Tab-separated table of C-alpha atoms in Angstrom:
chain	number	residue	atom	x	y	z
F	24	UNK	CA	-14.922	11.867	-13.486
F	25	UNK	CA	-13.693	8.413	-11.953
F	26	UNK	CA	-14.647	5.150	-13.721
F	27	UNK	CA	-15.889	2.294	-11.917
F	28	UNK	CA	-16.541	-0.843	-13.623
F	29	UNK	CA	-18.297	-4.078	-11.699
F	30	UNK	CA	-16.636	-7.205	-13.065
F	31	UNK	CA	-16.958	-11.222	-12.663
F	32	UNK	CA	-14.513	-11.451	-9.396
F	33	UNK	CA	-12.661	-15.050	-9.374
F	34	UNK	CA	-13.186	-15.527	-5.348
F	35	UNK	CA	-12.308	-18.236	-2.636
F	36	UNK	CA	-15.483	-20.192	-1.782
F	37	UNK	CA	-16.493	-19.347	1.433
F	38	UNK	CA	-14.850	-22.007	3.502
F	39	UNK	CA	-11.641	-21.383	2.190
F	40	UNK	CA	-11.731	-17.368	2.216
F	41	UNK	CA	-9.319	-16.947	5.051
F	42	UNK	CA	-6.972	-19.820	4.549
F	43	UNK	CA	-6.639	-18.231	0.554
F	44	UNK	CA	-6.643	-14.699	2.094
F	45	UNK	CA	-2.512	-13.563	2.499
F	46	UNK	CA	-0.664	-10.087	2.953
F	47	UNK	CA	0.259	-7.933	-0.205
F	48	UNK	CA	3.910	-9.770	-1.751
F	49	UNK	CA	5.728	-6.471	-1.235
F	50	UNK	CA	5.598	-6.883	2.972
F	51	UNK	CA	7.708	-9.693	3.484
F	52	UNK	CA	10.681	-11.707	2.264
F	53	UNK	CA	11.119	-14.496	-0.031
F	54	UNK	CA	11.829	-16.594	3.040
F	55	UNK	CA	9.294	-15.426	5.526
F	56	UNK	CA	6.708	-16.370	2.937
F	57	UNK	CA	8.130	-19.953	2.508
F	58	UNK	CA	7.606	-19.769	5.939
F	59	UNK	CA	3.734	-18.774	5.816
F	60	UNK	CA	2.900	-21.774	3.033
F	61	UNK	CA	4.393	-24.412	5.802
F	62	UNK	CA	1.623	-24.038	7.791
F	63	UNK	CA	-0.990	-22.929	5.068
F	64	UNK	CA	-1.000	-25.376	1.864
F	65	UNK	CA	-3.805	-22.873	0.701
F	66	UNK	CA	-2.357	-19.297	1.102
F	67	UNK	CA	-2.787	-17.126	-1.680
F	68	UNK	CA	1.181	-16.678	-1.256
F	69	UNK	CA	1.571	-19.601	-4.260
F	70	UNK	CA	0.808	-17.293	-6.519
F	71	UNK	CA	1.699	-13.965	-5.439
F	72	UNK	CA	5.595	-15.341	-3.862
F	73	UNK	CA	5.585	-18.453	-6.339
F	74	UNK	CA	8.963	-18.887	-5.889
F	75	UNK	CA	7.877	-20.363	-2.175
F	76	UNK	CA	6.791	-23.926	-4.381
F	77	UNK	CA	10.305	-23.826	-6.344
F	78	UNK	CA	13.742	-24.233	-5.087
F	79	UNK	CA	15.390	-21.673	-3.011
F	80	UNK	CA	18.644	-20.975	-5.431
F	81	UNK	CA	15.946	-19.951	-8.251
F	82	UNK	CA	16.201	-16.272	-8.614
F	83	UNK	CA	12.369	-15.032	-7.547
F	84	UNK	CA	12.764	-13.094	-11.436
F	85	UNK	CA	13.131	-15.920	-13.053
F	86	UNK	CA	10.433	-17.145	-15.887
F	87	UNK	CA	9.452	-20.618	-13.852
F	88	UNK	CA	8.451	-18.447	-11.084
F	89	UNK	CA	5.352	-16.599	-13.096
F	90	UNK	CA	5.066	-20.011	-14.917
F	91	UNK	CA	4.394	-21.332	-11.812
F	92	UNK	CA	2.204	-18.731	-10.554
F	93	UNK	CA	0.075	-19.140	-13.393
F	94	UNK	CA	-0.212	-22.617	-12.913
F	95	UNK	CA	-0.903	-22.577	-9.308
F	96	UNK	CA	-3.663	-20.210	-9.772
F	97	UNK	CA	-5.023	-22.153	-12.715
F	98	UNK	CA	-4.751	-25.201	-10.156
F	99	UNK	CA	-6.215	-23.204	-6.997
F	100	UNK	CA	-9.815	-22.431	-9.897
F	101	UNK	CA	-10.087	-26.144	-11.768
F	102	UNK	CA	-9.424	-27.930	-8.047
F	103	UNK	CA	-12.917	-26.101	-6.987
F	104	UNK	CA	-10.804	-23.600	-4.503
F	105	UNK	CA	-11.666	-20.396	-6.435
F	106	UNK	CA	-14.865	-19.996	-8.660
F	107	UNK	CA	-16.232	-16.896	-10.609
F	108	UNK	CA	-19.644	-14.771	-10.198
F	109	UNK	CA	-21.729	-15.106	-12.993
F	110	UNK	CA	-22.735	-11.428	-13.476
F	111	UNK	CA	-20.346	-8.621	-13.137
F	112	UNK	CA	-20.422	-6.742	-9.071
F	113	UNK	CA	-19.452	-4.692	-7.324
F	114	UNK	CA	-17.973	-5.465	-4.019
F	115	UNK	CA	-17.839	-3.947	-0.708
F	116	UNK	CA	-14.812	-4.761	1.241
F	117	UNK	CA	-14.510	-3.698	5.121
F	118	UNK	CA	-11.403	-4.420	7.360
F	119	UNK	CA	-11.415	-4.086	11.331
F	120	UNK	CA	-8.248	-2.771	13.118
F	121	UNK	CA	-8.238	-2.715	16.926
F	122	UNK	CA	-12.067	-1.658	16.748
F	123	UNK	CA	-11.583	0.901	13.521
F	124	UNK	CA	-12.906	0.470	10.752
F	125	UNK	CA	-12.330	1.227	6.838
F	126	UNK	CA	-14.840	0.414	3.966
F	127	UNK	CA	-14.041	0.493	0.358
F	128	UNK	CA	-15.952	-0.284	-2.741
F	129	UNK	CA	-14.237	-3.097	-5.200
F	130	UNK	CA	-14.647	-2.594	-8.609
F	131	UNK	CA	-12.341	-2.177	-12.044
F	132	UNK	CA	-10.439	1.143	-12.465
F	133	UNK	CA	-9.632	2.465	-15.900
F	134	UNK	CA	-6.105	2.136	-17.409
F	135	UNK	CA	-7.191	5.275	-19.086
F	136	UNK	CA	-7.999	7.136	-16.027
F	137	UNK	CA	-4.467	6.260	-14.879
F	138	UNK	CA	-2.669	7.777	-17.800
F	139	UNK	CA	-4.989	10.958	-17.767
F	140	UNK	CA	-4.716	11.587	-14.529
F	141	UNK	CA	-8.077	10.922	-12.897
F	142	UNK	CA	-6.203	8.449	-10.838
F	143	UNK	CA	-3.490	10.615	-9.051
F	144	UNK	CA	0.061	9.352	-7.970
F	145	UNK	CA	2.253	10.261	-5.397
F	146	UNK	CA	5.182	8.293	-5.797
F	147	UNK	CA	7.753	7.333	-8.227
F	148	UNK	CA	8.346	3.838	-9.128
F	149	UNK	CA	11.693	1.767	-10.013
F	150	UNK	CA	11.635	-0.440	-12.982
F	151	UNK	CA	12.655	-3.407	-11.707
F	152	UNK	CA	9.612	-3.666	-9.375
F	153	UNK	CA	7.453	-2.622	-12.419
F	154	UNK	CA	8.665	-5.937	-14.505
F	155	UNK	CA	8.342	-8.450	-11.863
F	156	UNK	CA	4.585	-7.022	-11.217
F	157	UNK	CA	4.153	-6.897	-15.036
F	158	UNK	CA	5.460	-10.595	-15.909
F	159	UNK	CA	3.416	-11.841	-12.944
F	160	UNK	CA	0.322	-10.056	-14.439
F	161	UNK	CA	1.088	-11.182	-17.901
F	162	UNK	CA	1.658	-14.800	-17.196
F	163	UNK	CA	-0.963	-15.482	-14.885
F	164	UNK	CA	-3.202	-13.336	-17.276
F	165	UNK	CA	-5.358	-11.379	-14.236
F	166	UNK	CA	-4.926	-8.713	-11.692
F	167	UNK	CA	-4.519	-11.207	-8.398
F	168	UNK	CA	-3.859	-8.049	-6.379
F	169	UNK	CA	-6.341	-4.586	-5.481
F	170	UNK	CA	-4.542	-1.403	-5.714
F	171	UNK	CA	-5.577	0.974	-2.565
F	172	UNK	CA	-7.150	4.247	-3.879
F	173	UNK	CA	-9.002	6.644	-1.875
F	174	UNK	CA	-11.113	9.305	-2.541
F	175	UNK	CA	-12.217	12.669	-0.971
F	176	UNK	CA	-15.034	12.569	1.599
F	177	UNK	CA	-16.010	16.100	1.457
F	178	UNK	CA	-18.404	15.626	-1.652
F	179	UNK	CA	-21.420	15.209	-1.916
F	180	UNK	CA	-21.720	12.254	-4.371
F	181	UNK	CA	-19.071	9.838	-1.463
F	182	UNK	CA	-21.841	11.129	0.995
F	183	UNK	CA	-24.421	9.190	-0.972
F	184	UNK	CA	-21.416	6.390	-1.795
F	185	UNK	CA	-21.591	6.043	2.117
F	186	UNK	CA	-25.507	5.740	2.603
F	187	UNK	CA	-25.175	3.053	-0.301
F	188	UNK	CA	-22.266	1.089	1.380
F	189	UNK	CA	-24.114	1.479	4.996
F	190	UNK	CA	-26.929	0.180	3.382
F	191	UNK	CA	-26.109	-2.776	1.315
F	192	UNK	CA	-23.479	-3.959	4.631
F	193	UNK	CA	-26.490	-4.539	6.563
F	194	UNK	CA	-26.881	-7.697	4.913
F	195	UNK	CA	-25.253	-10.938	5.660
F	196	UNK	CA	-21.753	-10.617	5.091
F	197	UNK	CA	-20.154	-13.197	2.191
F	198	UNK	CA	-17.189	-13.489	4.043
F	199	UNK	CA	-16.558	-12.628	7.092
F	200	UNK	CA	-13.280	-13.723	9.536
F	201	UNK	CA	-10.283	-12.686	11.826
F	202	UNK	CA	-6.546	-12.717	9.930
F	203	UNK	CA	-4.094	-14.168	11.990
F	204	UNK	CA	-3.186	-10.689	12.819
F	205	UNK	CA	-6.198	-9.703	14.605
F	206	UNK	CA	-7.468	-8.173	11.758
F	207	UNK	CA	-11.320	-8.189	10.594
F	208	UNK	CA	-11.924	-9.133	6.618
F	209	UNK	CA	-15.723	-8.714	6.011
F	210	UNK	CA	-16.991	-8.545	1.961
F	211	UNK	CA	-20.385	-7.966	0.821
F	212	UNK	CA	-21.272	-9.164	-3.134
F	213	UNK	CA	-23.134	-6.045	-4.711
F	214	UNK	CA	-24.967	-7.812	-7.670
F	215	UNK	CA	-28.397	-5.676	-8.040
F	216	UNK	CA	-27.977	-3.730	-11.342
F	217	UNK	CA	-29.833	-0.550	-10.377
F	218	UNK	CA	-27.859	-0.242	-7.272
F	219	UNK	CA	-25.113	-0.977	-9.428
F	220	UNK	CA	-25.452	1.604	-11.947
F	221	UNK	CA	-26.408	3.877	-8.917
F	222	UNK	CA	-22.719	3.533	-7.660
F	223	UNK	CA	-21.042	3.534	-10.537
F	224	UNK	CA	-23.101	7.355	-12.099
F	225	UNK	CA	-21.703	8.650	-8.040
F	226	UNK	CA	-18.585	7.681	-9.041
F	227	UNK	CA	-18.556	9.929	-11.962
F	228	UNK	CA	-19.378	13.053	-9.795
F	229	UNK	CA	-16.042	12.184	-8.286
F	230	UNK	CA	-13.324	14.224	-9.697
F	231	UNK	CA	-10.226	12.236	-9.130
F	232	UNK	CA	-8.996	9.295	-7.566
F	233	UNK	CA	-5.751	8.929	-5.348
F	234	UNK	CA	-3.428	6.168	-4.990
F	235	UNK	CA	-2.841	5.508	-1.375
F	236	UNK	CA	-0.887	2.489	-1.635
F	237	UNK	CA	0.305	0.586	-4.561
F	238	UNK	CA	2.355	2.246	-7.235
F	239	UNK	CA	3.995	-0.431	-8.322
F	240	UNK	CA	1.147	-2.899	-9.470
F	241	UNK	CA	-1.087	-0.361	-10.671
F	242	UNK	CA	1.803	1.023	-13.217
F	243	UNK	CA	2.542	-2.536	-13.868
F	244	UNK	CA	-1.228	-3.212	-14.416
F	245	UNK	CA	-1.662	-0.266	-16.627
F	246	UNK	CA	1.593	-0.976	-18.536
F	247	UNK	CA	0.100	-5.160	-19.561
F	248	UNK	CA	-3.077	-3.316	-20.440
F	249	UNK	CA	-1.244	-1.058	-22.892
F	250	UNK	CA	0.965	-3.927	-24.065
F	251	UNK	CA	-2.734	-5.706	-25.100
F	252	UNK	CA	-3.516	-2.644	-26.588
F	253	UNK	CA	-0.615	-2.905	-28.920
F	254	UNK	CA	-1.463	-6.800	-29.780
F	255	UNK	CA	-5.242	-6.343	-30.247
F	256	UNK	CA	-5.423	-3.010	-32.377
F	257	UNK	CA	-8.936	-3.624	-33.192
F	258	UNK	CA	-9.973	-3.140	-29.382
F	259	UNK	CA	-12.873	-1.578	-28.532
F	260	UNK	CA	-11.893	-0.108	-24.810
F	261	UNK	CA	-14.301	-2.644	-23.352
F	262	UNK	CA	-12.258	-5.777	-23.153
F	263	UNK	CA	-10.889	-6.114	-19.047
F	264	UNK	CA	-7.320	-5.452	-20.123
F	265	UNK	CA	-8.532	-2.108	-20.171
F	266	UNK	CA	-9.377	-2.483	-16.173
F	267	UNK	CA	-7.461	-3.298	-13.180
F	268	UNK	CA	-8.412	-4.232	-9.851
F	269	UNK	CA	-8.870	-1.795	-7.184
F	270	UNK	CA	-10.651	-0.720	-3.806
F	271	UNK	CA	-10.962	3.029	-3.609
F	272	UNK	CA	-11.487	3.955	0.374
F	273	UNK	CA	-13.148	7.537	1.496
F	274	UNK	CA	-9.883	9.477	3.193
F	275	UNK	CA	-11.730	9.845	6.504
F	276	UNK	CA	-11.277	6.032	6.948
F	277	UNK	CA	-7.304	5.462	6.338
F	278	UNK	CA	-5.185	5.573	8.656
F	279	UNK	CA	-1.582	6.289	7.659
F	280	UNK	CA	1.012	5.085	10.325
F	281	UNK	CA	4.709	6.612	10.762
F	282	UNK	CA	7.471	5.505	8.837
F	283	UNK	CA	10.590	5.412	10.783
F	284	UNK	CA	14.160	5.712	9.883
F	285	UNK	CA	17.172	3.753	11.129
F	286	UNK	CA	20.886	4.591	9.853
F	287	UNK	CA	23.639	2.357	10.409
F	288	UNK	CA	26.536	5.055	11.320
F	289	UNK	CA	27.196	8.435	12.578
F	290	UNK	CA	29.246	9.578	9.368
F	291	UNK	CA	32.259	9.821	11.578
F	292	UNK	CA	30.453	12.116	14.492
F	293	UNK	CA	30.613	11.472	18.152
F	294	UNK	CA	27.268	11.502	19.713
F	295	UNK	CA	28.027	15.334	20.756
F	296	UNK	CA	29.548	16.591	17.453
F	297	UNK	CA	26.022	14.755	16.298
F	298	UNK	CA	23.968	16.577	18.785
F	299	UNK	CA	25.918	20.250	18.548
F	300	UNK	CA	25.303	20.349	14.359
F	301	UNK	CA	21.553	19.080	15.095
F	302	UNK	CA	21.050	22.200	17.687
F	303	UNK	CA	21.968	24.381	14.320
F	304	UNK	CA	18.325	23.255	13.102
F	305	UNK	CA	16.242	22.053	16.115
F	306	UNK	CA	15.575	22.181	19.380
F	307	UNK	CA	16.910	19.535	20.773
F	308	UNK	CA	15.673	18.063	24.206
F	309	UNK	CA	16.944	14.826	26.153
F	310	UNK	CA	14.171	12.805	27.233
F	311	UNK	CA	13.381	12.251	30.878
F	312	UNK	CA	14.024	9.345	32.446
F	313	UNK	CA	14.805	7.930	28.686
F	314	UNK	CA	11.462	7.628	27.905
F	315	UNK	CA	11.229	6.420	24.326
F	316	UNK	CA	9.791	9.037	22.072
F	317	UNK	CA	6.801	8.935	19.558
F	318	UNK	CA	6.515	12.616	18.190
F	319	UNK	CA	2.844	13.544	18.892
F	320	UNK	CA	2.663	16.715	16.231
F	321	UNK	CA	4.084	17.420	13.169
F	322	UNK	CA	7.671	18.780	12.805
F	323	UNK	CA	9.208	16.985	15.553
F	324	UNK	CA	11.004	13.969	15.540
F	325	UNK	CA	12.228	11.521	18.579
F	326	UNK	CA	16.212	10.177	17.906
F	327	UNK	CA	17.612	7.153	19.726
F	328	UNK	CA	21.383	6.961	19.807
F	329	UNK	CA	23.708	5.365	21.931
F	330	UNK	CA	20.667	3.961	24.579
F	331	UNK	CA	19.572	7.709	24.839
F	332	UNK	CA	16.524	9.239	23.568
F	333	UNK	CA	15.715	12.965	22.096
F	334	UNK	CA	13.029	14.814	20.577
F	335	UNK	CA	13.820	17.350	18.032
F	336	UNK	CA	11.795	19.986	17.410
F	337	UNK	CA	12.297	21.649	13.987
F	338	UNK	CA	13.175	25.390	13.958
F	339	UNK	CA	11.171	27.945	12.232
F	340	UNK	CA	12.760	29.107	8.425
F	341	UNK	CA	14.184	25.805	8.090
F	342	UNK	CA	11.033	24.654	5.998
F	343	UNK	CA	8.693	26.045	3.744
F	344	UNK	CA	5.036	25.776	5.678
F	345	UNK	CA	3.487	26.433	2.097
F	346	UNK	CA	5.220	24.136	0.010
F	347	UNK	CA	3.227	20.757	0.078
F	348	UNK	CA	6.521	18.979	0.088
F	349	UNK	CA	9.345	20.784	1.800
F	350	UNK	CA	6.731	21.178	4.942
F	351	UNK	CA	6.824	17.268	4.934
F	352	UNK	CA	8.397	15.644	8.031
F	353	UNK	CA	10.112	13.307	5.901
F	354	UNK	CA	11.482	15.873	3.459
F	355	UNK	CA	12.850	18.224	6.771
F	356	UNK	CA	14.429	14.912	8.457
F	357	UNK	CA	16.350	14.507	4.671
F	358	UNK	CA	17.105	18.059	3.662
F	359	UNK	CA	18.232	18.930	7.545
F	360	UNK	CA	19.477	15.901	8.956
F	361	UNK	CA	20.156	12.201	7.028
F	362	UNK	CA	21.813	14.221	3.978
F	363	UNK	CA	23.663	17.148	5.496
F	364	UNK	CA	25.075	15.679	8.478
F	365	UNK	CA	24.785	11.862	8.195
F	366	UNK	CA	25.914	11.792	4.608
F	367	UNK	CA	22.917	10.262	2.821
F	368	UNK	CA	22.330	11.374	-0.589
F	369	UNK	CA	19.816	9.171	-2.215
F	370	UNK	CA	17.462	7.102	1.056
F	371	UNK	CA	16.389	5.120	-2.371
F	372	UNK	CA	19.456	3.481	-2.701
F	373	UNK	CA	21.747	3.821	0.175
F	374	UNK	CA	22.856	1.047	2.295
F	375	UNK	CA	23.084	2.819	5.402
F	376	UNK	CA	19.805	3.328	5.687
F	377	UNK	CA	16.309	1.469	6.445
F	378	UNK	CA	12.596	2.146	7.172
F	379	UNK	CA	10.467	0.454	9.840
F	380	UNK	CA	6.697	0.731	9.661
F	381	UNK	CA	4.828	2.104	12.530
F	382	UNK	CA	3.041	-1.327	13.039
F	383	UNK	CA	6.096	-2.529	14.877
F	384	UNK	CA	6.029	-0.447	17.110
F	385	UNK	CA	8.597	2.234	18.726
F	386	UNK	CA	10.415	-0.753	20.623
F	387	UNK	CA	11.602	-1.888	17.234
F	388	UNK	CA	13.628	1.288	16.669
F	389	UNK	CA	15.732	0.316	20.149
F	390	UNK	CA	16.138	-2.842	18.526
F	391	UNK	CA	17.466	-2.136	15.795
F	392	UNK	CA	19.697	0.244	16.605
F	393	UNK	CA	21.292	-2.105	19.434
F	394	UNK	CA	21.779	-5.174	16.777
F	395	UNK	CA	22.872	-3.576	13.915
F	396	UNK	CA	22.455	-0.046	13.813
F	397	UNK	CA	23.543	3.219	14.947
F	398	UNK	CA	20.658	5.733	15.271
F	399	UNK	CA	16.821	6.173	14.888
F	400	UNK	CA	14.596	8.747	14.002
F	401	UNK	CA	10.995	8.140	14.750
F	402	UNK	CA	8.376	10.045	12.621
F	403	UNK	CA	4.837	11.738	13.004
F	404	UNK	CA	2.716	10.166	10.355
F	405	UNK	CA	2.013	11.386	7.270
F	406	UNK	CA	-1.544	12.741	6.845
F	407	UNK	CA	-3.776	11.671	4.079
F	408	UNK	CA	-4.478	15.338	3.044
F	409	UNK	CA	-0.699	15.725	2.768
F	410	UNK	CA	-0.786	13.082	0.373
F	411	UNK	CA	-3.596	14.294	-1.213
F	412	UNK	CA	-1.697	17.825	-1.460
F	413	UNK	CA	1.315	16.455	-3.036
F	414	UNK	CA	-0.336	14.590	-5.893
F	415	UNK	CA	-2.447	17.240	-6.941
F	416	UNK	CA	0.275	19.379	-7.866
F	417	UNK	CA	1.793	16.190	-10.027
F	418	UNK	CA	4.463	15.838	-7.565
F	419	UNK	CA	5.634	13.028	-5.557
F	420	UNK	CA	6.535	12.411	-1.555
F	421	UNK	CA	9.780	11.384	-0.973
F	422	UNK	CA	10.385	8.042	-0.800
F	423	UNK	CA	9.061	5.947	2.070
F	424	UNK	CA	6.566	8.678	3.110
F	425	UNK	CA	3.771	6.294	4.229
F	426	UNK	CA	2.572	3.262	6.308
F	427	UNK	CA	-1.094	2.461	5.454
F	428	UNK	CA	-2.721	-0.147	7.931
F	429	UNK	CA	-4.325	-2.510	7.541
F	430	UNK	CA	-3.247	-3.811	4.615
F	431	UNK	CA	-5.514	-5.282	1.807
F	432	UNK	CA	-5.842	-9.021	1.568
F	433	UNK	CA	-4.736	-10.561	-1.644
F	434	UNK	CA	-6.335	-13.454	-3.405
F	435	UNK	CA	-10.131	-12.269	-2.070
F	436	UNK	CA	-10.494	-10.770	-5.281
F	437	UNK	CA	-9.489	-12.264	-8.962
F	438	UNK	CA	-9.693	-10.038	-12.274
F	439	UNK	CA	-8.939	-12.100	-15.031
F	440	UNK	CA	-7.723	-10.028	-18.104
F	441	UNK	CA	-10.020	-11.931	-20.606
């Protein structure tokens, strides 16, 4: 049973909604977002990347960056920019990708649901990424960003959850404008109480909840909500650091893209000694006419070294087809290939090694491997059920499984914590 709570969303008025509107803080640099607030004074990017309105030799950990997060979000709601709904909503939220579409519900997810399990993870998380998330929560006192959940479509209570949405999105849309990355942000307010509570008694037919993307701030959420626990031990479970922000997704909208691998050596190999130990687990095929390669099923895998491209196609024993994780692309690429013959032993915190999401496109791999690399692997995506497989054993993918596009807008959506 999934709760869903409607809360008072702190949101850009409407002129400003897609000037305020900026990419989750974990996509880009330090310095590409400096670069982003030069041409938008009123990107949401001042509070999620403070460190973009403080000097450049101030480590982004340090306390003046959430100080000043706090205060430019403070700033951004007393300056008229932001302002706050007067009864608690719901919220539908619907993004636009190259004509497809994806419609979530916003609403307040339960810190409780997190640590029982209703709301199922798939990944593990690094502490260091959990404190920055949970200082910038603390100090600016409110979730600023939505954690990505989805849900499974094949029930009957998201069947009625989809009648409700198509419903209610017939009606002017609050906001409604193109990103600068050709990307469709449309949000309809949900303030009628009976269709509401409607929503929210659905959502309780739902058995669980999965995290799609992330792990990091909803941990980091849960983790400020338990340290207001431990201040406030009087609570009553109803106060909003019990909540965090979230928009959960039905899995037959997402689309997960591939998440591609790029190494910087051969561990010594020639490009033959490379290709000979790979034809010990794969089928390996040179591409005609060099044609880049963009595996179109699972289990196979193109590889670009030395201006050449290859597809590999994965032998049969060398996984386990009913193991939810060692049948994962990503998992036969590490077990078969980046540890065994290129010497990798932990893609988490190697050097050698770095991912490129699918939204740049296979010409990136060719790229990279002509400036500064040695050898690419390009990946058939993750599916959503695989995630879906993995977490309901409690296990987790292995690391950079997943590319989830588009991405959610911060700063369209405020929860304040109190």
């Amino acid at each position: 049973m999934a709760i869903v709570r409607p809360f008072k969303a702190i949101r850009p008025i409407k002129q400003l909604a897609s000037k305020i509107a900026a990419l989750p803080y974990d996509v880009m640099s330090s310095e590409e977002a400096r670069e982003i607030v030069q041409e938008n004074e009123y990107s949401f990017l001042h509070v999620d990347r403070a460190e973009v309105d403080l000097d450049s030799s101030i480590d982004v950990h340090d306390k003046k960056v959430y100080e000043k997060a706090r205060e430019n979000l403070d700033s951004m709601i007393t300056d008229g920019e932001y302002f706050q709904d007067e009864t608690p909503c719901l919220y539908i939220y619907r993004q636009i990708m190259n004509g497809r579409a994806q419609t979530g519900i916003v609403f307040c997810a339960s810190i409780d649901d997190y640590m029982n399990n209703v709301i199922k993870k798939h990944e593990f998380t690094r502490a260091d990424k959990e404190q920055d998330r949970i200082n910038h929560v603390d100090y600016c006192d409110a979730n600023t960003g939505p954690i990505f959940l989805t849900y499974k479509e094949d029930q009957i209570a998201s069947e009625i959850i989809e009648a409700w949405i198509e419903n209610e999105s017939k009606r002017q849309p609050t906001y409604n404008f193109v990103a600068e990355d050709g990307i469709s942000h449309i949000v309809w307010v949900i303030d009628n109480e009976i269709i509401i509570n409607e929503i929210i008694d659905l959502f309780k037919e739902i058995d669980y909840l999965y995290i799609a993307d992330g792990h990091h701030r909803s941990a980091s959420a849960v983790k400020v909500g338990l340290k207001r626990r431990a201040s406030n031990p009087n609570y009553t479970g109803d106060e909003e650091f019990n909540y965090f922000l979230a928009v959960a997704f039905p899995d037959n909208d997402l689309m997960v893209m591939d998440y591609n691998r790029v190494v910087k050596d051969l561990n010594g190999l020639s490009k033959d000694q490379l290709i000979e130990k790979l034809k010990e687990k794969f089928n390996v095929t040179k591409s005609s006419n060099n044609e880049s390669i963009k595996p179109s099923k699972k289990h196979t895998f193109g590889m670009y070294v030395e201006n050449e491209w290859y597809l590999l196609e994965a032998k049969d024993g060398i996984f386990n087809a009913e193991d939810p994780i060692d049948s994962l692309d990503v998992a036969i690429l590490q077990k078969n290939v980046l540890t065994p013959v290129l010497g990798i032993e932990d893609v988490r915190t190697s050097d050698r090694i770095d991912f490129i999401g699918g939204i740049r496109g296979i010409k990136e791999l060719e790229r990279r491997t002509n400036k500064d690399m040695k050898i690419a692997f390009s990946m058939y995506p993750t599916e959503v059920s695989d995630i879906m497989d993995v977490a309901d054993i409690c296990e987790v993918m292995p690391p950079k499984s997943t590319w989830f596009e588009p991405k959610l807008r911060s700063g369209l959506f405020v929860h304040k914590l109190k």
